[in-house]
Short mmCIF file of C-alpha atoms in Angstrom, two decimals:
data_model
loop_
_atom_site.label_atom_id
_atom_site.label_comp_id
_atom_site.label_asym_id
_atom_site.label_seq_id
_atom_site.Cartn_x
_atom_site.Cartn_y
_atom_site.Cartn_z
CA UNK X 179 271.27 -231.00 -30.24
CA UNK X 180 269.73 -227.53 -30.14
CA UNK X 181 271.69 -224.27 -30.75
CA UNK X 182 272.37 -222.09 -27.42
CA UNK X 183 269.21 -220.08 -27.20
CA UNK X 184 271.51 -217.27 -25.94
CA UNK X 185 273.45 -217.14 -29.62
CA UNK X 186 269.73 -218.00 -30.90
CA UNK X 187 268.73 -214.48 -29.99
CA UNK X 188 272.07 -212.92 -30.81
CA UNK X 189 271.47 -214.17 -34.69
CA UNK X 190 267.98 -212.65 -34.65
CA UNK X 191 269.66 -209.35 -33.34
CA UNK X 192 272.39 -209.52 -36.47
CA UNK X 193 269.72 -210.05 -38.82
CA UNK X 194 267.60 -207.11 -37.36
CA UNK X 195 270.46 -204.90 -37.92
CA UNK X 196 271.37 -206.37 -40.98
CA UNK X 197 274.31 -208.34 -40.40
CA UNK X 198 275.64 -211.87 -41.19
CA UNK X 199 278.83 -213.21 -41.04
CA UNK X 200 280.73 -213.91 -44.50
CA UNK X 201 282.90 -216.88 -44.83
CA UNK X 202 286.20 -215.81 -46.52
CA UNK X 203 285.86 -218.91 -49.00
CA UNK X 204 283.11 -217.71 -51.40
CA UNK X 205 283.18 -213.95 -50.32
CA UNK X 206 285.71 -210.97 -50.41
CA UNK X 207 288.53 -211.05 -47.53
CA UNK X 208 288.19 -207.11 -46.85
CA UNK X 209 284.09 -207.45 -46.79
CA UNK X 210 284.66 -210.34 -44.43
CA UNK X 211 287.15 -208.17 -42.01
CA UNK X 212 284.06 -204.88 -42.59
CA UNK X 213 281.45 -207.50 -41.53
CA UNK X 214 283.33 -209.06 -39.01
CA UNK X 215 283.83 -205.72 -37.41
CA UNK X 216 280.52 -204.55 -37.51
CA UNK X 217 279.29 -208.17 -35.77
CA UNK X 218 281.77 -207.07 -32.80
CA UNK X 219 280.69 -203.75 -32.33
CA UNK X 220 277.15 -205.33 -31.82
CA UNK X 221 278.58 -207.87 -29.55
CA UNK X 222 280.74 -205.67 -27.53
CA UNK X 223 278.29 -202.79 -26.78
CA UNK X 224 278.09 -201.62 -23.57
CA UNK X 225 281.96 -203.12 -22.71
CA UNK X 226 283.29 -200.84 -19.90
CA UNK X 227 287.74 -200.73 -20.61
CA UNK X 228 289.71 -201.57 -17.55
CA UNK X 229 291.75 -198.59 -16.25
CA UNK X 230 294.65 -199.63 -17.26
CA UNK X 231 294.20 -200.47 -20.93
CA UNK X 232 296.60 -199.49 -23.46
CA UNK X 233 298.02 -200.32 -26.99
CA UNK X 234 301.64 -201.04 -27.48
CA UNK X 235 304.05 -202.17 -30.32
CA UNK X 236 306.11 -205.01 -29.54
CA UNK X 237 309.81 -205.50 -31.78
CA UNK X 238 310.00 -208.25 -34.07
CA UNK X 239 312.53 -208.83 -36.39
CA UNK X 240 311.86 -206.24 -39.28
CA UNK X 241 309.56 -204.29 -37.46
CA UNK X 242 306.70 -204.49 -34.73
CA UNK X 243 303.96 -206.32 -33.42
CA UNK X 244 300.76 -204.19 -32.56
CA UNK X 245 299.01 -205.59 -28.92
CA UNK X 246 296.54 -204.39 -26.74
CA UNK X 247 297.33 -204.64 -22.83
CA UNK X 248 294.86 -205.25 -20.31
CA UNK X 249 295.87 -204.72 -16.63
CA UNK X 250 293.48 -206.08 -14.21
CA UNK X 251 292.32 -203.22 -11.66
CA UNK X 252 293.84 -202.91 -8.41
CA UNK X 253 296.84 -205.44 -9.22
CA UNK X 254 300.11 -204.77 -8.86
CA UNK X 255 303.00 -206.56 -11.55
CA UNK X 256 299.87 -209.39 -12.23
CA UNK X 257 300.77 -212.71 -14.23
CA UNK X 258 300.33 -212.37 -18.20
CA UNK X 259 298.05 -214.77 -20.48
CA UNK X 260 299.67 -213.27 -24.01
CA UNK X 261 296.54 -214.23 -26.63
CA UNK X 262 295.98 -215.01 -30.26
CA UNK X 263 292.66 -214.08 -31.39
CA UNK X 264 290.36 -216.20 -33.91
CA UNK X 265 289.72 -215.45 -37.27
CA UNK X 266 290.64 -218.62 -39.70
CA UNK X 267 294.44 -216.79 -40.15
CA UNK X 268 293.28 -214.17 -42.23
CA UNK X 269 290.62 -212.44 -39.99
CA UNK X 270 290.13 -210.81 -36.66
CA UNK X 271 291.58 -207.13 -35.16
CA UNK X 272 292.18 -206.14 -31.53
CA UNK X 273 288.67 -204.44 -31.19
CA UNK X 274 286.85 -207.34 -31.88
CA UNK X 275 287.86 -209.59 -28.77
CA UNK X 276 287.94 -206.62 -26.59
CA UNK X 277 284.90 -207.45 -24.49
CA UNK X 278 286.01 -210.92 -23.86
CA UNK X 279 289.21 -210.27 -22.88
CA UNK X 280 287.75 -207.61 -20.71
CA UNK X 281 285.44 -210.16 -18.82
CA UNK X 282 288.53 -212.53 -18.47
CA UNK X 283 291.18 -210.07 -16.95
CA UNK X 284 288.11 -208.81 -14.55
CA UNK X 285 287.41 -212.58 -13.54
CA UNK X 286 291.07 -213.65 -13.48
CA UNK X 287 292.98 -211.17 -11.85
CA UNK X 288 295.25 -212.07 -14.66
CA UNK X 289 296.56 -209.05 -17.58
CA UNK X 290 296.09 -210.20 -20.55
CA UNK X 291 298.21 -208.97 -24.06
CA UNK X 292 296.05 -209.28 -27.16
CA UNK X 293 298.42 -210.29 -30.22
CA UNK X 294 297.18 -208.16 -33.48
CA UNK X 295 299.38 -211.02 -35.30
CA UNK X 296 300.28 -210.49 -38.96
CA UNK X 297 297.17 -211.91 -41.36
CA UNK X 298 296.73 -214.18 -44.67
CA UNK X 299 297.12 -213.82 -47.61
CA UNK X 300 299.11 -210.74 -46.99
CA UNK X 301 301.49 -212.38 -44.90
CA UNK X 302 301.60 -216.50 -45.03
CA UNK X 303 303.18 -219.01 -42.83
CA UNK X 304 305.02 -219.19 -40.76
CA UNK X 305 304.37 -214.36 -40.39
CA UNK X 306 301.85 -215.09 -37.62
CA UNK X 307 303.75 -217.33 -35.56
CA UNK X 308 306.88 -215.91 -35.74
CA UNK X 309 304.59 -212.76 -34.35
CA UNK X 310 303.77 -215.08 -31.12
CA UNK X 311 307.18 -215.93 -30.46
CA UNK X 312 308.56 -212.74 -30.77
CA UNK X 313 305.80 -211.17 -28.43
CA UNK X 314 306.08 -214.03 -25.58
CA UNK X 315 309.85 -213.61 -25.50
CA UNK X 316 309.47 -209.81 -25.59
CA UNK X 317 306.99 -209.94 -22.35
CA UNK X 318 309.58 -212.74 -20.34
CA UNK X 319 312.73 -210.10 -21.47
CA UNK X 320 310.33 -207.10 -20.37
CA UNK X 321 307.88 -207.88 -18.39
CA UNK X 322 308.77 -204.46 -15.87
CA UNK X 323 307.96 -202.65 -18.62
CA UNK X 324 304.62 -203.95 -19.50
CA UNK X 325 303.95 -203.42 -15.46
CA UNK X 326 303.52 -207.38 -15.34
CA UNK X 327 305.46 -210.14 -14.14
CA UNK X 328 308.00 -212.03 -16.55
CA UNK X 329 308.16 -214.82 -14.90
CA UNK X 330 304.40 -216.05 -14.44
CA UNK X 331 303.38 -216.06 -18.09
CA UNK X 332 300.74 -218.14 -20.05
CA UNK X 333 299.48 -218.23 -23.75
CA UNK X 334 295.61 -218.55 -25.21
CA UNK X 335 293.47 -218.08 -28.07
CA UNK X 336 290.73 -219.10 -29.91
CA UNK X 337 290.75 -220.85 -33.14
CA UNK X 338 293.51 -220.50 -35.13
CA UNK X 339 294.50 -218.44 -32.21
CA UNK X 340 294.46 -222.08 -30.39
CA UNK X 341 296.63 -223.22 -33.44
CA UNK X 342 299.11 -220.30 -32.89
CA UNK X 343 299.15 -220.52 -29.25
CA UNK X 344 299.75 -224.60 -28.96
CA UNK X 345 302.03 -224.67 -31.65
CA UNK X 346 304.37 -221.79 -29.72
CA UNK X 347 304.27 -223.52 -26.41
CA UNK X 348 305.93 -226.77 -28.69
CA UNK X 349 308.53 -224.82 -30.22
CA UNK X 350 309.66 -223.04 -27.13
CA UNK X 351 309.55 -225.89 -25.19
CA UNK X 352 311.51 -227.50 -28.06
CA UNK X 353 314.22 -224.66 -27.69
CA UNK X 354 314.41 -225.63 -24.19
CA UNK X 355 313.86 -222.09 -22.80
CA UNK X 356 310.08 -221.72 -22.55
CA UNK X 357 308.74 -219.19 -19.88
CA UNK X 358 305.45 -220.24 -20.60
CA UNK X 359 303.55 -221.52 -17.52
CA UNK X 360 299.96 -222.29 -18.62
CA UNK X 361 298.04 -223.04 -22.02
CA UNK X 362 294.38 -221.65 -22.40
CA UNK X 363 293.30 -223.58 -25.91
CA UNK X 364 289.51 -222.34 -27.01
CA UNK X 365 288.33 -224.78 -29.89
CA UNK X 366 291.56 -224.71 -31.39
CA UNK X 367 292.59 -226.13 -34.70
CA UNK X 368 295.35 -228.28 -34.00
CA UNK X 369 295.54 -230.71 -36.79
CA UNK X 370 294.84 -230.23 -40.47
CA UNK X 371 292.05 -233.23 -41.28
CA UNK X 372 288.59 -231.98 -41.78
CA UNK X 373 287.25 -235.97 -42.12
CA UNK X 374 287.26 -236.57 -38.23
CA UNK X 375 283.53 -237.58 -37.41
CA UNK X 376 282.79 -234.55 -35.59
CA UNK X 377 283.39 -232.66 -39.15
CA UNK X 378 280.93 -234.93 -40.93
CA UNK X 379 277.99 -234.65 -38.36
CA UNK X 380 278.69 -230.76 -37.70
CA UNK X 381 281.05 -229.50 -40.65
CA UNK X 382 277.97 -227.57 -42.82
CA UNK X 383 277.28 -225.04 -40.21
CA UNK X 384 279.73 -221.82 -38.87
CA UNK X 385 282.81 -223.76 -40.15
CA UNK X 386 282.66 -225.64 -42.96
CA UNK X 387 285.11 -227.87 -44.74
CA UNK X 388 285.17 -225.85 -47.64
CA UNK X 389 286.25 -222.87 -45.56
CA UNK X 390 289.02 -225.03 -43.98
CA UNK X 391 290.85 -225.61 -47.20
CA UNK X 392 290.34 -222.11 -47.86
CA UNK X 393 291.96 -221.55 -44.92
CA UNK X 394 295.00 -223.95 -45.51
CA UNK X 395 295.23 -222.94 -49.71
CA UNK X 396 295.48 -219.14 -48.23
CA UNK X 397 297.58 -219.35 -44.69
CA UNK X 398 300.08 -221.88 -46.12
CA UNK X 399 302.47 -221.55 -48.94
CA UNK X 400 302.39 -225.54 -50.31
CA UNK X 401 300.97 -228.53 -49.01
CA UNK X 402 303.82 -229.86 -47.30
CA UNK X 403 303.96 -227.77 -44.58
CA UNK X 404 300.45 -229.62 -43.50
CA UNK X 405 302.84 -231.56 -41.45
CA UNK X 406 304.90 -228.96 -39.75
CA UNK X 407 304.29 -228.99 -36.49
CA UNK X 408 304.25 -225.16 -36.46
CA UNK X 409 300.87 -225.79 -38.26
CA UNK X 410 299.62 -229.36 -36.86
CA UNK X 411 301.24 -228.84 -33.45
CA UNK X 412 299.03 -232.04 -32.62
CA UNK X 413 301.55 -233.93 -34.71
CA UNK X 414 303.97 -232.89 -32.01
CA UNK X 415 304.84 -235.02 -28.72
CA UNK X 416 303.03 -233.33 -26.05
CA UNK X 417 305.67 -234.25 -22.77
CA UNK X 418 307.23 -231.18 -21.20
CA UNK X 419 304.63 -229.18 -22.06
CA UNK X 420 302.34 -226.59 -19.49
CA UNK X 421 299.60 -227.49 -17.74
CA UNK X 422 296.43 -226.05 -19.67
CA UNK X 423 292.58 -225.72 -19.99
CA UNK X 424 291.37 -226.95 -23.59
CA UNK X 425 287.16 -225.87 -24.17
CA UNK X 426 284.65 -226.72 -27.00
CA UNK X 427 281.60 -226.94 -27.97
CA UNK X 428 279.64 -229.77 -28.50
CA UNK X 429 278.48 -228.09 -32.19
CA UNK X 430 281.69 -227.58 -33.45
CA UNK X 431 283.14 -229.65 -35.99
CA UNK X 432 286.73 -229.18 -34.51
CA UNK X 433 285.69 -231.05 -31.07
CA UNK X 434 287.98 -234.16 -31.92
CA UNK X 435 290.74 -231.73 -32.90
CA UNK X 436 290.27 -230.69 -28.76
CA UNK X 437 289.37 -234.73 -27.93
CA UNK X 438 292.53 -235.59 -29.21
CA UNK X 439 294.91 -233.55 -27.66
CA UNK X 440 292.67 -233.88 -24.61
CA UNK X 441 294.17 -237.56 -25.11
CA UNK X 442 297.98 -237.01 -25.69
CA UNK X 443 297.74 -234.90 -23.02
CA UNK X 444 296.52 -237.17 -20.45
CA UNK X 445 299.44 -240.06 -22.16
CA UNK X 446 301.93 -237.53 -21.32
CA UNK X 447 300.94 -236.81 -17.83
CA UNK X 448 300.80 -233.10 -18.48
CA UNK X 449 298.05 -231.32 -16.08
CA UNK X 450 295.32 -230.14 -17.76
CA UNK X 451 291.16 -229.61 -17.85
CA UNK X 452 288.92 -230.39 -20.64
CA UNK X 453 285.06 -229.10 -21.30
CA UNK X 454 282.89 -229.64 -24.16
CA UNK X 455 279.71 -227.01 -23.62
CA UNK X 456 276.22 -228.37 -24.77
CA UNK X 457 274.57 -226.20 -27.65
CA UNK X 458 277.53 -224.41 -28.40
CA UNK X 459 279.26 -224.05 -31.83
CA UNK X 460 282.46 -222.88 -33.28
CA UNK X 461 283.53 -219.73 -32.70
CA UNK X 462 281.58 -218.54 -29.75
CA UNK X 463 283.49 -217.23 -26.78
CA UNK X 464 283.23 -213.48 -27.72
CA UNK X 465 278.92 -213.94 -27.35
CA UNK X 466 278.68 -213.83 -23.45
CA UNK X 467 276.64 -211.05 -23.14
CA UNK X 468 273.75 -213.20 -25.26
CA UNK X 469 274.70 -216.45 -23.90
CA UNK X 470 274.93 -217.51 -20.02
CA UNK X 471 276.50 -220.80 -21.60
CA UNK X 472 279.30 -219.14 -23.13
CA UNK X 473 279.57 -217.05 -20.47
CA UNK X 474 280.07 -219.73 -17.90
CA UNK X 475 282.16 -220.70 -20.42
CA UNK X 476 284.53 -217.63 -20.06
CA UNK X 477 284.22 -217.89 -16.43
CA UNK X 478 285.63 -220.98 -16.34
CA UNK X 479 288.72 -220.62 -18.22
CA UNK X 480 289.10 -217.38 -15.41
CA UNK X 481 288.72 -219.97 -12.95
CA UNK X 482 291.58 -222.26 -14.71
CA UNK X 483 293.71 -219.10 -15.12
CA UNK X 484 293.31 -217.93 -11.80
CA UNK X 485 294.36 -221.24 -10.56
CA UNK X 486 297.10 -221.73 -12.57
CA UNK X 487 299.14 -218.74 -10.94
CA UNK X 488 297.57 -219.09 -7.53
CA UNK X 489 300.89 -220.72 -5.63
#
């Protein structure tokens, strides 16, 4: 299957300007975070901020949790999607999905609250999820003072964002006081096995197994919490859950982590759409001004959001 000759062109435009992205397995972590920041500045050129657009700190226990809100124009006390950005735990920065999150508040009519979670190996399991809980609790306590509402909330990401944001919905479900109301889940990582046959026929490209026990070895502080559900929220039982929209792409080797929660999903009887995008590999969504697939693909998951808080 051929590479999305959108994100074709978008490499050829990184290598003009001489960029490539580094894997954090056999380069640097702060030359990774430069690079990946220069790559988004490419991508995100010519991103127009909403008018209401604003960074705040959010209280956690032992101090706070930097976010970027996004307030859809022209909407008064709109429904909340709080999201985890991408970035193998160790990576990514509230610039860098700016554009995206942009083109989904615009499409959704939904505010969105961009979670600059704490990052590996400065801060290990569980710092980043204890981050998501404390900001989704923080926007049901306070939504008035985000201008949102409190009571119409969902949670999303990409990636490990996916990770973070399925494995919160469990645990406050679990504590049997979620306010969550809807689960947007972008090629998530949702299990810990890299042998799944979507890793051996696409696992040499973007993400590579390698890189995922780079990932584990750095975000995790021993092996045995492989099978917390906090980290392998796929382990989890999946009834009581929110009704969500799970997307992939048909490149990336993490399509059976998305396949098989498609599948407990469906056993459960909890609501939910799946799509797997032709030509598209991991870590995409932010590349919809090169690609019209992955912007569909962003359009789409508006759609799902919309929907979700349209009673």
């Amino acid at each position: 299957m051929p590479l999305d000759p959108g994100l074709t062109a978008l490499a050829e435009e990184l290598k003009k300007r001489g960029l490539r992205a580094l894997s954090p397995s056999t380069s640097p972590i702060a030359d990774c975070r430069t690079m990946q920041s220069r790559i988004a500045a490419v991508v995100n050129e010519g991103s127009v901020p909403l008018k209401r657009e604003r960074d705040v700190a959010i209280p956690r226990d032992g101090g706070v949790v930097p976010c970027r809100l996004y307030l859809p124009d022209g909407v008064e006390r709109p429904p909340l999607i709080i999201y985890a950005h991408g970035g193998s735990f160790a990576l990514g920065s509230l610039n860098a999905w700016d554009g995206m999150l942009r083109e989904l508040v615009r499409a959704s009519g939904v505010a969105a609250l961009s979670v600059d979670y704490r990052l590996a190996p400065e801060h290990r399991f569980p710092a980043a999820f204890d981050d998501m809980i404390a900001v989704v609790r923080y926007a049901a306590r306070e939504g008035a003072a985000l201008g949102i509402e409190g009571t119409r909330l969902a949670i999303g990401g990409d990636s490990a964002g996916g990770n973070l944001s399925l494995a919160t919905s469990v645990a406050l479900r679990d504590a049997g006081n979620s306010p969550l109301k809807f689960m947007l889940l972008i090629y998530g990582v949702y299990s810990t096995d890299s042998s799944t046959p979507a890793w051996a026929t696409h696992g040499t490209g973007a993400l590579t197994v390698a890189q995922m026990d780079w990932i584990w070895s750095t975000y995790l502080n021993n092996p045995a919490e492989k099978n917390d559900t906090r980290v392998a929220p796929l382990l989890a039982p999946m009834a009581g859950l929110p009704p969500a929209h799970l997307m992939v792409g048909a490149l990336d080797p993490l399509q059976d982590d998305s396949r098989a929660l498609d599948k407990k999903l469906t056993e459960a009887n909890i609501a939910h759409t799946f799509k797997v995008y032709e030509g598209l590999p991991h870590g995409c969504i932010r590349s919809g001004p090169y690609s019209a697939t992955v912007k569909g693909a962003v359009a789409d998951c508006a759609g799902a959001l919309q929907r979700a808080f349209q009673a």
